[in-house]
PDB file of C-alpha atoms in Angstrom:
ATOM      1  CA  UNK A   1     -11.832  14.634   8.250  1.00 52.00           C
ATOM      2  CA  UNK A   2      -9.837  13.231   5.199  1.00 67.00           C
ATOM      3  CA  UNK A   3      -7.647  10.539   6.431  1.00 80.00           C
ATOM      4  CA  UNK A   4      -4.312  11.866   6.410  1.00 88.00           C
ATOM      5  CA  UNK A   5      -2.156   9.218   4.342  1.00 96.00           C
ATOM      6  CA  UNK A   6       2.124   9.308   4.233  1.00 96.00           C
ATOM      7  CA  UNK A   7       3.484   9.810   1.275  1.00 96.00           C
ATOM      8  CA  UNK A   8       5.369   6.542   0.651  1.00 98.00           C
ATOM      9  CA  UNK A   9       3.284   3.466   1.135  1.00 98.00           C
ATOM     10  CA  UNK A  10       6.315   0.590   1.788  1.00 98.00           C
ATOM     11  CA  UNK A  11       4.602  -3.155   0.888  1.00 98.00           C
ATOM     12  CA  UNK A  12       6.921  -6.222   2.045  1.00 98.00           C
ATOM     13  CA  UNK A  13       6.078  -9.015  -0.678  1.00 97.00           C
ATOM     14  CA  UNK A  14       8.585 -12.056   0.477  1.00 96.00           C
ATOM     15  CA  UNK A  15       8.577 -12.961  -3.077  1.00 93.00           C
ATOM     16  CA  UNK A  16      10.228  -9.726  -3.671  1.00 93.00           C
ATOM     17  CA  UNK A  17      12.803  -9.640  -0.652  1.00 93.00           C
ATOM     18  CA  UNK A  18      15.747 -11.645  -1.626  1.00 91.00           C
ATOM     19  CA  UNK A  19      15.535 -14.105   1.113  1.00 92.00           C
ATOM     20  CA  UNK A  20      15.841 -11.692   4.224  1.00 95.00           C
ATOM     21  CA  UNK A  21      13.608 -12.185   6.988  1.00 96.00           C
ATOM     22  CA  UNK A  22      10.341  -9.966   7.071  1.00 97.00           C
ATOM     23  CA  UNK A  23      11.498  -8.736  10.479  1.00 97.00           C
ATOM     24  CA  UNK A  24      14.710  -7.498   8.949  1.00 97.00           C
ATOM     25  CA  UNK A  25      13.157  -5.531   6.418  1.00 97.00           C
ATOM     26  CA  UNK A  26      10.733  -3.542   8.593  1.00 98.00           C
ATOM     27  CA  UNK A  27      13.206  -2.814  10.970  1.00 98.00           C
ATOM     28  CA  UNK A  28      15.032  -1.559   8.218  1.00 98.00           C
ATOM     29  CA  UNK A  29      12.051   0.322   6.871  1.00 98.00           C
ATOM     30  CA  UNK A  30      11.181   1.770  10.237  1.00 98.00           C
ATOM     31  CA  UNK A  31      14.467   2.956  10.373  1.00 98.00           C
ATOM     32  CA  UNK A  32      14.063   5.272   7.627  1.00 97.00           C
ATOM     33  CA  UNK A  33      11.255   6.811   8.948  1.00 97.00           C
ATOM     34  CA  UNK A  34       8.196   4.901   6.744  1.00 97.00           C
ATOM     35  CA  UNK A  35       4.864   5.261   8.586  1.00 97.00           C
ATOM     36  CA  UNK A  36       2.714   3.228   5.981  1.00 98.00           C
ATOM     37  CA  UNK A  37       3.766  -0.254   5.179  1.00 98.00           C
ATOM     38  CA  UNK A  38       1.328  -3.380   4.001  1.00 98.00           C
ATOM     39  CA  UNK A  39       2.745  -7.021   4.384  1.00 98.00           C
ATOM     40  CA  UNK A  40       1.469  -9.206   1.135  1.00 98.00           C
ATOM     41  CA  UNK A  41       1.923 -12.712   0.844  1.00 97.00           C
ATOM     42  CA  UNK A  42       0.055 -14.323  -2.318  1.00 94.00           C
ATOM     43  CA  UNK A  43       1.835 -17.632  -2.012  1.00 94.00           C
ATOM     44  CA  UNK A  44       1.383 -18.725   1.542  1.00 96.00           C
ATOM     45  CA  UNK A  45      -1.463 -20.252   3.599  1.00 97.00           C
ATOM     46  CA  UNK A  46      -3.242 -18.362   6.195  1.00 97.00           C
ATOM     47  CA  UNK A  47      -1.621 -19.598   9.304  1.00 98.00           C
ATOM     48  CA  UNK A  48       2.002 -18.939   7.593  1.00 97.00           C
ATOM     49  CA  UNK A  49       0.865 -15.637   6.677  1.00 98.00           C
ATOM     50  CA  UNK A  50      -0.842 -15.117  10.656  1.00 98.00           C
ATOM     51  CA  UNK A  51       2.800 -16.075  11.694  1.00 98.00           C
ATOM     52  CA  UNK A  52       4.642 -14.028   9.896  1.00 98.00           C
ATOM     53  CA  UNK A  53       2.319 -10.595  10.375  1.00 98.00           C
ATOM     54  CA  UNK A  54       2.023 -11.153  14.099  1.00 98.00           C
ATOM     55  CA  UNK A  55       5.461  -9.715  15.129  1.00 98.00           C
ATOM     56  CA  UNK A  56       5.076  -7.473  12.703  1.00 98.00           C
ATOM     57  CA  UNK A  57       2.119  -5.842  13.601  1.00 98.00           C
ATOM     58  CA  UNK A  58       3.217  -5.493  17.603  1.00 98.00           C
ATOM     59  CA  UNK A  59       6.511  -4.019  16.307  1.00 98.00           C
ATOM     60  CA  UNK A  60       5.278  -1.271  13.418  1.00 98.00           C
ATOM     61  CA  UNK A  61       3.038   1.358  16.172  1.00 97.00           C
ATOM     62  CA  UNK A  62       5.591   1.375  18.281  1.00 97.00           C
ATOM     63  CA  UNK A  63       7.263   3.225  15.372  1.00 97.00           C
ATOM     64  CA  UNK A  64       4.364   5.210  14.627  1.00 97.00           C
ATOM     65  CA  UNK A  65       3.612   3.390  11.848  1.00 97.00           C
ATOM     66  CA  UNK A  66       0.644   1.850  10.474  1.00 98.00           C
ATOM     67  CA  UNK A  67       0.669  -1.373   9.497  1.00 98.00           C
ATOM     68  CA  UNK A  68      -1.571  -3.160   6.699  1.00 98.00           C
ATOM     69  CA  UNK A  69      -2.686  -6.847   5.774  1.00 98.00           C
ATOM     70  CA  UNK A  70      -3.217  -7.699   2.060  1.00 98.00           C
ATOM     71  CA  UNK A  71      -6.306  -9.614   1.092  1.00 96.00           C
ATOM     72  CA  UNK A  72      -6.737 -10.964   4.990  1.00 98.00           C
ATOM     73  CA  UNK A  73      -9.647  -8.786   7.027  1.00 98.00           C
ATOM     74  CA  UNK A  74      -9.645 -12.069   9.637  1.00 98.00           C
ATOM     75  CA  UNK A  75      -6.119 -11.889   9.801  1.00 98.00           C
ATOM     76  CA  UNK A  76      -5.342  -7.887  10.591  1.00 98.00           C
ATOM     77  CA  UNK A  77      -7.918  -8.637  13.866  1.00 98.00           C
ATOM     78  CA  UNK A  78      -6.310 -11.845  14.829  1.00 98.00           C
ATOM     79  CA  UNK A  79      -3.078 -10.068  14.322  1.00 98.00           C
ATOM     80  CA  UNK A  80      -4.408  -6.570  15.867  1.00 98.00           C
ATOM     81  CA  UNK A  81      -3.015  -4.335  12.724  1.00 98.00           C
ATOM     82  CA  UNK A  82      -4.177  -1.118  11.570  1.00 98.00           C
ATOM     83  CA  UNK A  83      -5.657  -1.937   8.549  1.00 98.00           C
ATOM     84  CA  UNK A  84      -6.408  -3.959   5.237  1.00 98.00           C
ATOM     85  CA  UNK A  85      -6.204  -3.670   1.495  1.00 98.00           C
ATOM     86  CA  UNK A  86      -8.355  -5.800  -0.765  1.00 98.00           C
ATOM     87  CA  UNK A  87      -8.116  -5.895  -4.747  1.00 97.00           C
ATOM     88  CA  UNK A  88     -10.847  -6.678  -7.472  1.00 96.00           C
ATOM     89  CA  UNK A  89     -11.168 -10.442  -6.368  1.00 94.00           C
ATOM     90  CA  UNK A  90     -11.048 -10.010  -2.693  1.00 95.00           C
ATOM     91  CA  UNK A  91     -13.712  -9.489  -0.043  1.00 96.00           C
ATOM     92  CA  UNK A  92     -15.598  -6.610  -0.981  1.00 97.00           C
ATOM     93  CA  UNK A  93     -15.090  -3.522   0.587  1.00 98.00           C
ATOM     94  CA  UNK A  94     -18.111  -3.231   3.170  1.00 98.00           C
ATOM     95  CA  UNK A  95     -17.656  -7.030   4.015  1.00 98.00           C
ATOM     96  CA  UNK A  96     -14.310  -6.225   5.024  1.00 98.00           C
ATOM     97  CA  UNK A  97     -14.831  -3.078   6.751  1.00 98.00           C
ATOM     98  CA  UNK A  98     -17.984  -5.298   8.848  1.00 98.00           C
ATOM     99  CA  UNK A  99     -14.774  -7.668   9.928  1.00 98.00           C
ATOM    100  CA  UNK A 100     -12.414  -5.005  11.029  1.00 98.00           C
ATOM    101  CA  UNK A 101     -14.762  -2.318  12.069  1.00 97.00           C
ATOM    102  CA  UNK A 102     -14.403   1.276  11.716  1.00 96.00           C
ATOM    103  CA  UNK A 103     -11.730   1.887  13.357  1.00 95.00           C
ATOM    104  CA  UNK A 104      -9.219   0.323  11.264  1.00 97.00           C
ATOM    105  CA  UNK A 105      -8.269   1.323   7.314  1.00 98.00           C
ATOM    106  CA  UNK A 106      -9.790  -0.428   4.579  1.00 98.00           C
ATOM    107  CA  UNK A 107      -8.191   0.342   1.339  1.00 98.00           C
ATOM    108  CA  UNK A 108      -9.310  -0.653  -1.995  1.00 98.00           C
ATOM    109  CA  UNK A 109      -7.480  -1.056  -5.792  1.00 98.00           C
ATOM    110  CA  UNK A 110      -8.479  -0.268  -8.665  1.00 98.00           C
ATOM    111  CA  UNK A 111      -7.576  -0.153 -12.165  1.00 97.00           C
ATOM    112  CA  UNK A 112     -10.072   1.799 -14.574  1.00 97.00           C
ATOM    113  CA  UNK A 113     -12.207   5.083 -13.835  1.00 97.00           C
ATOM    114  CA  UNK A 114     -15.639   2.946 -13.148  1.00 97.00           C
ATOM    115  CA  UNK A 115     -13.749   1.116 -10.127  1.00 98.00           C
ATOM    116  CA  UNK A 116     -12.235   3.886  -9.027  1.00 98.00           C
ATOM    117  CA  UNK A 117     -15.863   5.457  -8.917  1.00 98.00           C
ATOM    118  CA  UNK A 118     -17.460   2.840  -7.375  1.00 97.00           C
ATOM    119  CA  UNK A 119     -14.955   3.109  -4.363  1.00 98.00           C
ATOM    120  CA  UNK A 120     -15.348   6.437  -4.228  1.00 97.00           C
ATOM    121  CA  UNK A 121     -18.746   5.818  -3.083  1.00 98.00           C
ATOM    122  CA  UNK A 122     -17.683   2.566  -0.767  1.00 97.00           C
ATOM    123  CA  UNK A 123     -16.843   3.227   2.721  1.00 97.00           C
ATOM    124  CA  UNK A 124     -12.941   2.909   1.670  1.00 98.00           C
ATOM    125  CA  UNK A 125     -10.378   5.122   3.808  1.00 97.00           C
ATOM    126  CA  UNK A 126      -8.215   5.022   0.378  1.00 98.00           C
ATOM    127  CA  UNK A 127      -8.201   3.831  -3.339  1.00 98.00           C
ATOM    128  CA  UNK A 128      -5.327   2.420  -4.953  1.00 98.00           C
ATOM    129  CA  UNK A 129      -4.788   3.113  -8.479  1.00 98.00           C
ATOM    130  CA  UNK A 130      -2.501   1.625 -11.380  1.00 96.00           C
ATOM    131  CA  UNK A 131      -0.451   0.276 -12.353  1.00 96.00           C
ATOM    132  CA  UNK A 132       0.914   3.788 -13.106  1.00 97.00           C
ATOM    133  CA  UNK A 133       3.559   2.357 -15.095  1.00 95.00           C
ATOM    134  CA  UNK A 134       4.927  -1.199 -15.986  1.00 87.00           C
ATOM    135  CA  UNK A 135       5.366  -3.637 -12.967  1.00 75.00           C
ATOM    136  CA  UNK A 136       7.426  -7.186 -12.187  1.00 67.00           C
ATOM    137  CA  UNK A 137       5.467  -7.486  -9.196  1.00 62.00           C
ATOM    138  CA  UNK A 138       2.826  -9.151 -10.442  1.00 62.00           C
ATOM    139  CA  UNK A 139       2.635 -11.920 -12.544  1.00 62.00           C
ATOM    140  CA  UNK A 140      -0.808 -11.050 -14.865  1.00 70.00           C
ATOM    141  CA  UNK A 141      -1.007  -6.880 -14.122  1.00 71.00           C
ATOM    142  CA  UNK A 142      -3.617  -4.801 -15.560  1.00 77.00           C
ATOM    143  CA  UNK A 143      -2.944  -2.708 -18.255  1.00 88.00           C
ATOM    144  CA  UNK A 144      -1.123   0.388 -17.164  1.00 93.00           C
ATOM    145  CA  UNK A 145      -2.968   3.693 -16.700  1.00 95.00           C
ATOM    146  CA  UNK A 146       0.111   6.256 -17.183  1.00 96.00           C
ATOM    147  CA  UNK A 147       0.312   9.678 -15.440  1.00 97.00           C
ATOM    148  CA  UNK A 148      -2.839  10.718 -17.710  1.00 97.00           C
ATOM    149  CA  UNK A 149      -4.633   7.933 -16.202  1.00 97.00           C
ATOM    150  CA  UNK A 150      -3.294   9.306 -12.797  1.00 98.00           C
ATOM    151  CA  UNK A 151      -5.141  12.613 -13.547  1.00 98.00           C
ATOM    152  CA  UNK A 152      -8.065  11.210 -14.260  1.00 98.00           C
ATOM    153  CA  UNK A 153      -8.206   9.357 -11.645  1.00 98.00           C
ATOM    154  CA  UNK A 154      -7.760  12.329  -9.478  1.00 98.00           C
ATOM    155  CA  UNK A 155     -10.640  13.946 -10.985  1.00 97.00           C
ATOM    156  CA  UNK A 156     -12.628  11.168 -10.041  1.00 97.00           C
ATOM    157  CA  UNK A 157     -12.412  11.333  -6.214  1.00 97.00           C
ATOM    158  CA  UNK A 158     -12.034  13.156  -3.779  1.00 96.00           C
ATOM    159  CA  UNK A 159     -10.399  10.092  -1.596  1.00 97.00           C
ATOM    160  CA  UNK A 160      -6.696   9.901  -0.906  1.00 97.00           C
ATOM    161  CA  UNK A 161      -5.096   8.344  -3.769  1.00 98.00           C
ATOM    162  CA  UNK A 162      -2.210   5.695  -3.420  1.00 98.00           C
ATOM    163  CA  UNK A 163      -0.407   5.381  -7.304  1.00 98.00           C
ATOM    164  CA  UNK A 164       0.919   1.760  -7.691  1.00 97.00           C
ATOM    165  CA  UNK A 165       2.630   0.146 -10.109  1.00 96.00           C
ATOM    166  CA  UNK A 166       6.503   0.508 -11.382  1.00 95.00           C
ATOM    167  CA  UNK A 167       7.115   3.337  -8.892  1.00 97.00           C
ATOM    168  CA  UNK A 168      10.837   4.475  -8.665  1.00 96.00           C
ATOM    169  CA  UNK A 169      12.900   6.906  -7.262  1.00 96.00           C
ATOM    170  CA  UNK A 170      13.309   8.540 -10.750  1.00 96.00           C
ATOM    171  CA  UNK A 171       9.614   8.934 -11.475  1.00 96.00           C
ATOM    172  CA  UNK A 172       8.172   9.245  -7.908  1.00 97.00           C
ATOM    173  CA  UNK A 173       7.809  12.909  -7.734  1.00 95.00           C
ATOM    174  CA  UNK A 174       6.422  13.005 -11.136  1.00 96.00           C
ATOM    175  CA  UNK A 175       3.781  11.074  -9.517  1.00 97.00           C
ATOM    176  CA  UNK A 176       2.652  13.051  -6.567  1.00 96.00           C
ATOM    177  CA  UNK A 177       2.478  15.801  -9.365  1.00 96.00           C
ATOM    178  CA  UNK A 178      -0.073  14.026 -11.441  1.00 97.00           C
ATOM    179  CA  UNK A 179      -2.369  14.182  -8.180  1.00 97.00           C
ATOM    180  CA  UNK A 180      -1.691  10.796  -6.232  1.00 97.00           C
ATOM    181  CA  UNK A 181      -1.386  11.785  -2.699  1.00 97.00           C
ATOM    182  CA  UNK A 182       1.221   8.959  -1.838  1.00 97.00           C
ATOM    183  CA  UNK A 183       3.290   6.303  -3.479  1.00 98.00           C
ATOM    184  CA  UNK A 184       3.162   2.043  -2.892  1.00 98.00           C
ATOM    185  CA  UNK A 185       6.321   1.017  -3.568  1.00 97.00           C
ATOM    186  CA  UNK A 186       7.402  -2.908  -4.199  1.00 96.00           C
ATOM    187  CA  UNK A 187       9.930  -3.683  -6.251  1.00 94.00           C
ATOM    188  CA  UNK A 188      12.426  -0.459  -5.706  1.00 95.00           C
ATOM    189  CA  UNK A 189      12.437  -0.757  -2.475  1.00 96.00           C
ATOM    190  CA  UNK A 190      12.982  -4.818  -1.552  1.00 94.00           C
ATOM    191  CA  UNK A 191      15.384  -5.482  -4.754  1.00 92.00           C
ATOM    192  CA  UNK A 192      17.975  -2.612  -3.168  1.00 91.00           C
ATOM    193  CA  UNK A 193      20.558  -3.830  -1.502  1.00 92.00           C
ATOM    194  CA  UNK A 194      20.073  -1.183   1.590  1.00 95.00           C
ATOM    195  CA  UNK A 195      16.384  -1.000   1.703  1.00 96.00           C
ATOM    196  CA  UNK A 196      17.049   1.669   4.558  1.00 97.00           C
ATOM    197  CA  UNK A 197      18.992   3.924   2.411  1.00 97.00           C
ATOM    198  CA  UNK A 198      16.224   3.366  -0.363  1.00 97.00           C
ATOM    199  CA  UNK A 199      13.605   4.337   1.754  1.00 97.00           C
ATOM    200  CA  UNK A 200      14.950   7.435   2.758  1.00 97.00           C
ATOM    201  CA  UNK A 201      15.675   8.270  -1.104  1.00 96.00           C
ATOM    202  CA  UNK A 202      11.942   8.284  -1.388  1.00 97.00           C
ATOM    203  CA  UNK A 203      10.804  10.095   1.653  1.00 97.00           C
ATOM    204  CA  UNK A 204      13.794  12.711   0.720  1.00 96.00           C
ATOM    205  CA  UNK A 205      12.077  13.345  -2.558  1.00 94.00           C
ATOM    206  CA  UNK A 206       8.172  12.749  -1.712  1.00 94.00           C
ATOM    207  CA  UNK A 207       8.502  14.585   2.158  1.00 85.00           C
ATOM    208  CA  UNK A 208       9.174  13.093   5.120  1.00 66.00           C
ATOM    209  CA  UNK A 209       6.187  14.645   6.649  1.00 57.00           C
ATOM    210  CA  UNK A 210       4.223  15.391   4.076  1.00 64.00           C
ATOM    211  CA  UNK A 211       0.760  13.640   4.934  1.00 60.00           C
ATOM    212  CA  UNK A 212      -1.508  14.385   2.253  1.00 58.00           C
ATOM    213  CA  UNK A 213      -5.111  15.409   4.217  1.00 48.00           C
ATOM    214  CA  UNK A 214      -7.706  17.910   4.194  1.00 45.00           C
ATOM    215  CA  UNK A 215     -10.872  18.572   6.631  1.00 35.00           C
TER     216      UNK A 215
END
């Protein structure tokens, strides 16, 4: 069975969340009905960043939610979340998925149509791809791929596929058209004032139960 993904994966970057505590904005998340969301922390140490997913990851299931680790396979078991997502300089893949078994999700980015190929064939639940379009979240991205890119992409594997990278409410849909089968979202979601109300924007347009999956 293809893993059934949501269609708007929420990732809490503190860098990008204007001082409010991570609590407050998956609460706020949660509220809006988001059932994917990845904590990523690129500027703190391991124990701050054990700390700060621990109450996270008890609080997200009992949403129904699934809750992700960036970068940090030792952390989501300490922590007991749902999942991790590793980049290009991270653990690979099948290390990873030996850490937090096969039970949990192991998703993977990429940025060109070799890596997205080479996870295709990697015991990855998911493959992220981008950035679609231009992104502050990052301080050295990739090149961006476009919705072209996208399609290619989509041609490439049969895998869910997660689009990253300058995602908004105005060009989400046009997304999911271009063959991702759900949307990470940084920026326009943690830089609104009423992240709540901004998630629900999304899942409004993308479909709040539209889980992208097929047997």
């Amino acid at each position: 069975m293809r893993l059934a993904i949501p269609p708007l994966y929420a990732i809490m970057d503190p860098a990008q969340m204007g001082g409010r505590a991570p609590m407050e904005v998956l609460d706020a998340l949660l509220a809006a009905g988001v059932k994917l969301i990845q904590y990523r922390d690129k500027n703190s140490s391991a124990l701050e960043i054990f700390r700060a997913s621990l109450p996270l990851a008890e609080r997200a299931p009992q949403a129904g939610c699934v809750f992700m680790v960036n970068d940090r396979p030792d952390i989501v078991v300490a922590v007991g979340a749902g999942g991790v997502h590793v980049g290009q300089e991270d653990l690979p893949v099948e290390l990873a998925r030996q850490i937090v078994g096969p039970e949990r999700w192991v998703g993977y980015s990429t940025h060109n149509l070799s890596q997205v190929r080479d996870a295709d064939a990697s015991s990855a639940d998911y493959i992220a791809y981008g950035p679609i379009f231009a992104t502050q979240s990052k301080e050295r991205p990739d090149p961006t791929v476009g919705l072209e890119g996208l399609r290619r992409a989509r041609e490439a594997t049969a895998k869910p596929l997660v689009a990253i990278g300058g995602i908004t409410v105005a060009n989400a849909r046009s997304v999911i058209e271009a063959g991702a089968d759900s949307v990470a979202v940084i920026r326009d979601l943690l830089s609104s004032s009423d992240p709540r109300a901004r998630a629900s924007e999304f899942l409004d347009i993308l479909g709040r139960d539209a889980a992208r999956a097929e047997s």
